[in-house]
N, CA and C of each residue as an Amber inpcrd file, in Angstrom:
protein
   492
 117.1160000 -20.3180000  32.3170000 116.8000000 -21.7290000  32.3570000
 115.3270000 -21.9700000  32.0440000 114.3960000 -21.0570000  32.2960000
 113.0190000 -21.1120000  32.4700000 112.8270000 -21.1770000  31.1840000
 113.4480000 -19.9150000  30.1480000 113.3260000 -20.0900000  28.8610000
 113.5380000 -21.5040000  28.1080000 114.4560000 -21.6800000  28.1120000
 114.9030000 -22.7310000  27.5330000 114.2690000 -24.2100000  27.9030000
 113.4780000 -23.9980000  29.2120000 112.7250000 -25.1640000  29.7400000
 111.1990000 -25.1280000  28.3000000 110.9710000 -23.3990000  28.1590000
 109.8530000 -23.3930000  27.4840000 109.9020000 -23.6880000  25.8190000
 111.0080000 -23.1790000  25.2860000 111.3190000 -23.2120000  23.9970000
 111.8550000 -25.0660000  23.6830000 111.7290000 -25.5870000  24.5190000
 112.1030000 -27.4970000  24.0060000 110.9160000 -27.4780000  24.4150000
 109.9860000 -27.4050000  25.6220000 108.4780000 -27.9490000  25.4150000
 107.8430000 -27.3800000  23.8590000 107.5640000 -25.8660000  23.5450000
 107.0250000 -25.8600000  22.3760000 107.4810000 -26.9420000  21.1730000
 109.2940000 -26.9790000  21.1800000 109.5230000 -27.8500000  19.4940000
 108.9910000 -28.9500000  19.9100000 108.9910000 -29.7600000  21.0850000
 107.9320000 -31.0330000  20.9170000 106.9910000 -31.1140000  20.5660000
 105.9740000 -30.2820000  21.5700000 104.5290000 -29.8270000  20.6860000
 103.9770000 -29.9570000  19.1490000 105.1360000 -28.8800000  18.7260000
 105.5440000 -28.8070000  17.4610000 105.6720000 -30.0740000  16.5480000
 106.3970000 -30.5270000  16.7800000 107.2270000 -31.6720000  16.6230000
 106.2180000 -33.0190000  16.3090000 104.7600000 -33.2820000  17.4430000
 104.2900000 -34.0540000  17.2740000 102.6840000 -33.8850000  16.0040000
 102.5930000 -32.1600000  16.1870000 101.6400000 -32.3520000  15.0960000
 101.1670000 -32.7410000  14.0100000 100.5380000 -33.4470000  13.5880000
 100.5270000 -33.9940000  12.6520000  99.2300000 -32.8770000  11.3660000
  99.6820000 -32.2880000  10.1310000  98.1820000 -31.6970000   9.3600000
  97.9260000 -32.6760000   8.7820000  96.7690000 -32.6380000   8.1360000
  95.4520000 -33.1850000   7.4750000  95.9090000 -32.7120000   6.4220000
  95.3590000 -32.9810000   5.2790000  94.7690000 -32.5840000   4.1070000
  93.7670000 -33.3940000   3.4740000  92.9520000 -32.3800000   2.5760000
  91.5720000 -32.8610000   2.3190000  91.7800000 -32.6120000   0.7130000
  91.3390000 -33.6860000   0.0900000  91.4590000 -33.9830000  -1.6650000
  89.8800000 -32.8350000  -1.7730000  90.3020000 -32.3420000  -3.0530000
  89.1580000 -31.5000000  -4.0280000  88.0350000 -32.0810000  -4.2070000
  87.0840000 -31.2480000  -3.6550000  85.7730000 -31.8440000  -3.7830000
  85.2800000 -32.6660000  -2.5800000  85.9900000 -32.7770000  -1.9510000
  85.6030000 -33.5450000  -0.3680000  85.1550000 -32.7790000   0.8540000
  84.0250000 -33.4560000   1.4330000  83.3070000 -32.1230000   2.4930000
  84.0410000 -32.4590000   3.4400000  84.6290000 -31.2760000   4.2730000
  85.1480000 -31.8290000   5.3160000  84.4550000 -32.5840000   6.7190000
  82.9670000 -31.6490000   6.6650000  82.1360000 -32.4790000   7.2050000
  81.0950000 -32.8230000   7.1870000  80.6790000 -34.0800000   7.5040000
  79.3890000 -34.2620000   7.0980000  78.1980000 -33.6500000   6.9220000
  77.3120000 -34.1020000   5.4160000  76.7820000 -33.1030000   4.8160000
  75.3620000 -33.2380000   5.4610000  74.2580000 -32.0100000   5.4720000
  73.1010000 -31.9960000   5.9730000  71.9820000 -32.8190000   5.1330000
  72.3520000 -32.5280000   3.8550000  71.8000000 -33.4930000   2.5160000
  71.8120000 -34.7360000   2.5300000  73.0630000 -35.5880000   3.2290000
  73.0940000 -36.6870000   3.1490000  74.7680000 -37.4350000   2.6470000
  75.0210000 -38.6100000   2.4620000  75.7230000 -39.1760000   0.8310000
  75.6820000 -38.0020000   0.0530000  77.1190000 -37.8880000  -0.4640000
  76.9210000 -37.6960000  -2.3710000  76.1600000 -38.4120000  -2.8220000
  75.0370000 -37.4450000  -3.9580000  74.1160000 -37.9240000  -4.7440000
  72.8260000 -38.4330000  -4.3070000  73.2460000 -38.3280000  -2.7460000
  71.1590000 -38.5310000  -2.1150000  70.4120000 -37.0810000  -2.7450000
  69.1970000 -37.4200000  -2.3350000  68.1950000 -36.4360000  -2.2530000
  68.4090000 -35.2810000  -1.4310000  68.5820000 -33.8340000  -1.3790000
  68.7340000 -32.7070000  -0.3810000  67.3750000 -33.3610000   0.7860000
  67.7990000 -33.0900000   1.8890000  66.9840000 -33.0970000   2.8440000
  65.3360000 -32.0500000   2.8730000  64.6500000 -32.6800000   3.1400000
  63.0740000 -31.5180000   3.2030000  63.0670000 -31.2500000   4.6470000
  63.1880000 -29.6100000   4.3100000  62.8210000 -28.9930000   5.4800000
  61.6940000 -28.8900000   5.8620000  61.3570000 -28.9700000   7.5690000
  59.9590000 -28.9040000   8.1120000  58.9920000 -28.1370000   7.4770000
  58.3710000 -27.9550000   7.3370000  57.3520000 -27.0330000   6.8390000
  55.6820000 -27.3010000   7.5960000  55.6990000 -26.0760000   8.6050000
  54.0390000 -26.2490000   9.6710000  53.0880000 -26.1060000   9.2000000
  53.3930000 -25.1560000   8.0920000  51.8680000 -25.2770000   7.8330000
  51.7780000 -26.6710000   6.4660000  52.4080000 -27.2410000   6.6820000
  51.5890000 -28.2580000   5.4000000  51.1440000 -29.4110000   6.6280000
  51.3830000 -29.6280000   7.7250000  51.0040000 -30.5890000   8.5180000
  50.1080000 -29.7250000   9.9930000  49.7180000 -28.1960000   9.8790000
  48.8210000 -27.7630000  10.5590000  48.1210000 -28.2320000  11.0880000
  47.8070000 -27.7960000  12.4370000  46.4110000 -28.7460000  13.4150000
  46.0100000 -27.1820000  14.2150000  44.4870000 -27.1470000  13.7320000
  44.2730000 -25.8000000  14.3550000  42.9300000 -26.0670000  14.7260000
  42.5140000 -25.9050000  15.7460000  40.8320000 -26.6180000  15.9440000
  40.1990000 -25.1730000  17.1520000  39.1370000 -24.9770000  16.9690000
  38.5160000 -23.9820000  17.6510000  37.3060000 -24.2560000  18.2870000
  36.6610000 -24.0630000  19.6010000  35.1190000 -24.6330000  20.4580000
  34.8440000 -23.7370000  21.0700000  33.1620000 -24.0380000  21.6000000
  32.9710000 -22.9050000  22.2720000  32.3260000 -23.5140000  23.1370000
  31.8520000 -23.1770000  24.4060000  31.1270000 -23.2060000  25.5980000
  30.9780000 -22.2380000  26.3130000  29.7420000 -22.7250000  27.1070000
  29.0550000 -21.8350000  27.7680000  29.0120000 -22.5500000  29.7490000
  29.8860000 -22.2300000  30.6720000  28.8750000 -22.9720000  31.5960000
  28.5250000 -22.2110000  32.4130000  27.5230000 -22.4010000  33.1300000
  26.4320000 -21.7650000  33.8660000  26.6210000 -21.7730000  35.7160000
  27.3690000 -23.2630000  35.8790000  27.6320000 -23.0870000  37.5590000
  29.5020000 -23.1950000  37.5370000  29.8670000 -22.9570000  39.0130000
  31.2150000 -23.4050000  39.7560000  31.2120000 -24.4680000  39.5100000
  32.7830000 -24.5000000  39.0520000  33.4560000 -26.0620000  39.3390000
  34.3250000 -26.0640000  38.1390000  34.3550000 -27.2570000  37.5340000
  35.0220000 -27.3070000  36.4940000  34.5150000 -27.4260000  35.0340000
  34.5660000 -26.5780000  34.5550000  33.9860000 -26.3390000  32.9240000
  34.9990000 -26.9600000  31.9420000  34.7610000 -28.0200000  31.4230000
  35.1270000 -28.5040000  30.0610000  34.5930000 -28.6730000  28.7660000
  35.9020000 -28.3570000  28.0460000  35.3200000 -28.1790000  26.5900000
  36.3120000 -29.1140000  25.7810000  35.7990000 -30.0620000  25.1430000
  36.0550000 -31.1590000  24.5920000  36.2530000 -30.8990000  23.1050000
  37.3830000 -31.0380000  22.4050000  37.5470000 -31.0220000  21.1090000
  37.1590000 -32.4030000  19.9690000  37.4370000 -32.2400000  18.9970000
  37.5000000 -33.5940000  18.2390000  38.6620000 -34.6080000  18.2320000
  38.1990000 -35.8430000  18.5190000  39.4420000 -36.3740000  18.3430000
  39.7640000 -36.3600000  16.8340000  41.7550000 -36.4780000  17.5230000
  42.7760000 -36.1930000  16.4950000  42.4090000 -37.5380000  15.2980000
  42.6920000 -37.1810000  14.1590000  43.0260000 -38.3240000  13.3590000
  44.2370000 -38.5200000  12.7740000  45.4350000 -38.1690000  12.7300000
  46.5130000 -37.7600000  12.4020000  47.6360000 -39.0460000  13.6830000
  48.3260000 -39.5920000  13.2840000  49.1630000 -40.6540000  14.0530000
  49.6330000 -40.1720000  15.3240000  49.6920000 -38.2040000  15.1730000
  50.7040000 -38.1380000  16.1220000  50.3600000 -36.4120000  16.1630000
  49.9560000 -35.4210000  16.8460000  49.2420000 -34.3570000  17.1280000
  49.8460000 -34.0380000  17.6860000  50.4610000 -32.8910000  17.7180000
  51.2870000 -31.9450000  18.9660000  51.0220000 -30.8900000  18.8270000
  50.4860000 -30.2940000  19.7160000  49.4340000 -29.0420000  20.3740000
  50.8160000 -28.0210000  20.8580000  50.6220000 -26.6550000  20.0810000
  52.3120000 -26.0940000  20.5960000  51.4840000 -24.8060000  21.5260000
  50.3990000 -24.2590000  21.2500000  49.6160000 -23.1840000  21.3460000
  48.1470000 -23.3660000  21.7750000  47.8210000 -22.9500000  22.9100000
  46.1730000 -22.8960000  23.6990000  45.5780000 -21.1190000  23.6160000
  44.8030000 -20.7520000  23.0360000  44.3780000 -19.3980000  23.3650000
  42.6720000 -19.7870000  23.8740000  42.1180000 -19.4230000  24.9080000
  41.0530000 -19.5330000  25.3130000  40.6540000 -17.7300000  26.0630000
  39.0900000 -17.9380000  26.0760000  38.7990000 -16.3830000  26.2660000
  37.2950000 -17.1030000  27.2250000  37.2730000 -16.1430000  28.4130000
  35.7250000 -16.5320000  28.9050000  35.6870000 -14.8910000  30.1490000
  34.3960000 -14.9530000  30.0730000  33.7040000 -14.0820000  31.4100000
  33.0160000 -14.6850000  32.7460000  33.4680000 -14.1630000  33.3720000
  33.1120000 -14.1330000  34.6590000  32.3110000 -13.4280000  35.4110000
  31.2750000 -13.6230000  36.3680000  30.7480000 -12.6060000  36.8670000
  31.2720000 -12.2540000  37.7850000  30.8130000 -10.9220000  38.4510000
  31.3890000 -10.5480000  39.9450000  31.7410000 -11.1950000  41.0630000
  31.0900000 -12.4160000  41.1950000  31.2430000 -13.2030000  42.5970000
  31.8720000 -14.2400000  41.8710000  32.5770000 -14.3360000  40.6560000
  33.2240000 -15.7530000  40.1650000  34.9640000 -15.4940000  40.2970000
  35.8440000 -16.3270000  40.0420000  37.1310000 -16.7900000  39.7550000
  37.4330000 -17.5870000  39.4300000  38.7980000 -17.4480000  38.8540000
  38.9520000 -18.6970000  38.1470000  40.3260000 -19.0270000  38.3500000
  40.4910000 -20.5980000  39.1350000  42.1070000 -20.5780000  39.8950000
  42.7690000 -21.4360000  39.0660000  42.4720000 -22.4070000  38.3960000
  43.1420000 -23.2070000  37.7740000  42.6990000 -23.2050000  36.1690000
  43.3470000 -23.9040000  35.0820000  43.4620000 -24.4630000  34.0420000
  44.3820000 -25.4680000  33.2260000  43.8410000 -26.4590000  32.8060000
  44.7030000 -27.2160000  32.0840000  44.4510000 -27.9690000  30.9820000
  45.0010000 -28.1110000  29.9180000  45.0910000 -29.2070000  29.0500000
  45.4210000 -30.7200000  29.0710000  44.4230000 -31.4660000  28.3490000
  44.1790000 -32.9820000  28.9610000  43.6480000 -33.7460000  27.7630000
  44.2180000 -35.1770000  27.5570000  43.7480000 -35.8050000  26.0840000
  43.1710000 -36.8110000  26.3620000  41.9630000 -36.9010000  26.3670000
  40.3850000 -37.8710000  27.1820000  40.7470000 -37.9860000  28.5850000
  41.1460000 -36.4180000  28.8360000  41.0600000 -36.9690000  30.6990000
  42.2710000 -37.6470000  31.4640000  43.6660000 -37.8640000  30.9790000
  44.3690000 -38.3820000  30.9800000  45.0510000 -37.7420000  31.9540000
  45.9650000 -38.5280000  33.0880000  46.5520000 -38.2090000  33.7210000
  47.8420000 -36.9980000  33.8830000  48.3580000 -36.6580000  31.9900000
  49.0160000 -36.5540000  31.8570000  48.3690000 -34.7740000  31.2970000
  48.5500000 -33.6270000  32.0530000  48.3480000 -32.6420000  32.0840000
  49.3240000 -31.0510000  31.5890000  48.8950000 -30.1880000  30.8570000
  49.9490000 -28.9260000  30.4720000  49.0250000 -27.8840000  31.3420000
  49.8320000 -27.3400000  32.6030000  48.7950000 -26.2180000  33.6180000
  49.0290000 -24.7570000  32.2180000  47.4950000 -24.1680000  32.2620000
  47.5800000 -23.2990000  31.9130000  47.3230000 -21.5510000  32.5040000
  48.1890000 -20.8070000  32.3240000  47.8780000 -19.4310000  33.2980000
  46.8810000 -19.0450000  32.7900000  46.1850000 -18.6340000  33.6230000
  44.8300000 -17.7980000  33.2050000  45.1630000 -16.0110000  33.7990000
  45.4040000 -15.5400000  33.0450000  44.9870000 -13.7420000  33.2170000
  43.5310000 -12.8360000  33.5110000  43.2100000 -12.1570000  34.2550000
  42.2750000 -11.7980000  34.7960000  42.4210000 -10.3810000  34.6610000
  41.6870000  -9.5550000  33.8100000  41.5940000  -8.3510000  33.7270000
  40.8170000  -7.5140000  34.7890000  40.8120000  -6.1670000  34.3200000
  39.9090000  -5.0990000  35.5340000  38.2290000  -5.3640000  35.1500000
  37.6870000  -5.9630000  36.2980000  36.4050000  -6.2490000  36.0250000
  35.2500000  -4.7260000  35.2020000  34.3840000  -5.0420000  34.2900000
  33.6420000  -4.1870000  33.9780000  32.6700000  -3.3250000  34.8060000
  31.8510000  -2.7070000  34.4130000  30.9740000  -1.4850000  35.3590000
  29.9700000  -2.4520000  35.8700000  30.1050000  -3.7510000  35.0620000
  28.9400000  -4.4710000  35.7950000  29.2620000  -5.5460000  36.9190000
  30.8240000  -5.4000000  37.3640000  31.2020000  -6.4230000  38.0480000
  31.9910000  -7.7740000  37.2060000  31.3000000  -8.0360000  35.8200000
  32.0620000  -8.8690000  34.8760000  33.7620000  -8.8410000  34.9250000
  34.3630000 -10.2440000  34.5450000  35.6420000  -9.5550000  34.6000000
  36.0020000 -10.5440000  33.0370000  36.6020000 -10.3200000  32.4210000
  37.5940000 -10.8140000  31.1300000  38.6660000 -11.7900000  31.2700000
  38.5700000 -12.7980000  31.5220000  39.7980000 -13.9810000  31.8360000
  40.2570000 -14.6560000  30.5380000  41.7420000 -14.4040000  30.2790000
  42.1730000 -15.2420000  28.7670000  43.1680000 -15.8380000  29.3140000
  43.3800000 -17.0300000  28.3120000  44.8080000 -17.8850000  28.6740000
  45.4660000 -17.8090000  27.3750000  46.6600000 -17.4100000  27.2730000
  47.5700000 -17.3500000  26.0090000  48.6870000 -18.4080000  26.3970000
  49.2080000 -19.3800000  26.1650000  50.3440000 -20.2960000  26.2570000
  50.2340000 -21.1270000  25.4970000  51.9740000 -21.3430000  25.4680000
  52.6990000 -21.9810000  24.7660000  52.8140000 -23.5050000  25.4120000
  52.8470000 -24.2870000  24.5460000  52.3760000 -25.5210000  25.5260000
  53.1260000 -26.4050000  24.4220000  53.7030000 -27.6280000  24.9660000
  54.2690000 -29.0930000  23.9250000  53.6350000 -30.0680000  24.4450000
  52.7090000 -30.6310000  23.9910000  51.5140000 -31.7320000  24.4010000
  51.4490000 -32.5350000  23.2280000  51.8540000 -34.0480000  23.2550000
  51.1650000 -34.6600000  22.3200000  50.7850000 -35.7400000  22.1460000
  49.3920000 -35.7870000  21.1620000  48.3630000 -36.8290000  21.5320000
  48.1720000 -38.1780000  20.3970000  47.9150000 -38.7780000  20.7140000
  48.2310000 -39.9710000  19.5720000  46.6070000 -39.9110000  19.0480000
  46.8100000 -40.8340000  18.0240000  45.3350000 -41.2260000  16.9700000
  44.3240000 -41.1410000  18.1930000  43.3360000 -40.6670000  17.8010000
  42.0160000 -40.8360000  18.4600000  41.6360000 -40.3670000  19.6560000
  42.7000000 -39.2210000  20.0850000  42.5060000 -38.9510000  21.3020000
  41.8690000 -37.8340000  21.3020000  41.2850000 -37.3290000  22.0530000
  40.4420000 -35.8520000  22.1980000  40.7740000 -34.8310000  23.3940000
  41.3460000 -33.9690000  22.6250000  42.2020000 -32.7890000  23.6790000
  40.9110000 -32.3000000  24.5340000  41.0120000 -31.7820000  25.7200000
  40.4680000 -31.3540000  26.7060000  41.0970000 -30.2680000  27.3660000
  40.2140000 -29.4510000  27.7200000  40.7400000 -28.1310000  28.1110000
  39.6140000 -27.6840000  29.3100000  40.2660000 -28.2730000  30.6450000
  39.5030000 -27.6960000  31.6800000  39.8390000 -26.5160000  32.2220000
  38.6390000 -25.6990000  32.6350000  38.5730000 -24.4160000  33.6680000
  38.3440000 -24.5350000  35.0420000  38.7560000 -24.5220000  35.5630000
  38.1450000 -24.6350000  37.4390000  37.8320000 -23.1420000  38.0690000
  36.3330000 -22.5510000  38.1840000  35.6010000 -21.4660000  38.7380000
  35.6480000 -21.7360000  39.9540000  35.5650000 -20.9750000  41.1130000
  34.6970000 -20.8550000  41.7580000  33.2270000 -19.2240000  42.1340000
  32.4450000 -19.5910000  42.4540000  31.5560000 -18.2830000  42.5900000
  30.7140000 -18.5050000  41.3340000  31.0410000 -19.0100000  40.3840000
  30.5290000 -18.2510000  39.0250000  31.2720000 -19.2660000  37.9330000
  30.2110000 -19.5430000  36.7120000  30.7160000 -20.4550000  36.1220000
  31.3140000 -19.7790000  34.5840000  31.8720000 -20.1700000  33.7900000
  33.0800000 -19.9900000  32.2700000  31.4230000 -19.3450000  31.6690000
  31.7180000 -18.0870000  31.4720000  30.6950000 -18.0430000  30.2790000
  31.4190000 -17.4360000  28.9470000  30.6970000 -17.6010000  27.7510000
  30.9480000 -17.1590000  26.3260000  32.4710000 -17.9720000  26.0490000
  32.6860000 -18.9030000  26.8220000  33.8050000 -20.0420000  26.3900000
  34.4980000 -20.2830000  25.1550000  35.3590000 -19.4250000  24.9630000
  36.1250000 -19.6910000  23.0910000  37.4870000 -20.0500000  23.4460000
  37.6140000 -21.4920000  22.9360000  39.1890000 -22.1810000  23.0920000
  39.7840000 -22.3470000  21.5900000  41.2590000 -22.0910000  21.3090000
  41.7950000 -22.7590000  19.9590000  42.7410000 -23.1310000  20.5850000
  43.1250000 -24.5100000  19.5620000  44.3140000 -24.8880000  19.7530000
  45.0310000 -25.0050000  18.3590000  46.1870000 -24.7360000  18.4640000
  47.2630000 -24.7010000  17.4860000  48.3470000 -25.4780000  17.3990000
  48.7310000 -26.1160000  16.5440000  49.9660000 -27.3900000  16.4010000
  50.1680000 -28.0020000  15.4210000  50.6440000 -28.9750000  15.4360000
  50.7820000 -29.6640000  13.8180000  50.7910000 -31.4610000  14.2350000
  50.8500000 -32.0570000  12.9420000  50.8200000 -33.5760000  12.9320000
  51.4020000 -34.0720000  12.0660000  51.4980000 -35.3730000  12.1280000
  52.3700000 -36.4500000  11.6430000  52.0860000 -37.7450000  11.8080000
């Protein structure tokens, strides 16, 4: 009985499918190009709209060391990449970092790495991250350090991204 309960559910099944067919030359689905006969679509391409800017500083006490870039001129700036490099002396650290566009509320925290200090007590602090930040016309990226003990010396920041 069980069978026969199963073999009339399948011919219905069956029964109600309906196939398709698709005429020659017809995409079945929509194309990445567009319409027949548009223009192929342009793929992104980063480096023709590149944003790569590089600064340096030096600061001398604790607290917070900033280094101020140029403002953007580009409608629309998005920062994908921060690499910054600074030294520290023996009695310094460095607990925080972040990216900021004139100071703006609106912040990307960055890790800072801290190597094995040198024979002189110096230690090597870099920040490598990946970051999606973005800043409209005229704004000027900011990239604070927060020390304590000892202030950012030999300060080298880039930033990397593109615009539009």
């Amino acid at each position: 009985m069980r069978g026969l309960a199963c073999a009339a559910s399948a011919a219905l099944l069956l029964s109600s499918v309906t196939l398709c067919s698709v005429s020659a030359g017809a995409a079945p689905f929509p194309s990445v190009n567009g319409p027949p006969g548009a223009a192929p679509a342009t793929a992104f391409n980063p480096t023709k709209s590149a944003y790569q800017q590089t600064e340096l500083g030096n600061c001398t006490a604790p607290g917070t060391c900033q280094i101020a870039f140029p403002a953007t001129t580009a409608a629309n700036t998005l920062i994908r990449h921060v690499s910054c490099g600074f030294v520290l002396t023996a009695d310094g650290s460095a607990f925080e970092a972040y990216l900021s566009g004139d100071g703006g509320n609106n912040v990307s925290f960055l890790p800072v790495s801290q190597y094995i200090p040198a024979a002189n007590g110096n230690t090597v602090n870099l920040i490598d991250a990946q970051t999606y930040y973005f800043l409209s016309v005229g704004k000027k990226p900011l990239i604070d350090i927060v020390t304590t003990g000892a202030g950012a010396q030999s300060l080298q920041c880039t930033l990397a991204g593109n615009t539009g």
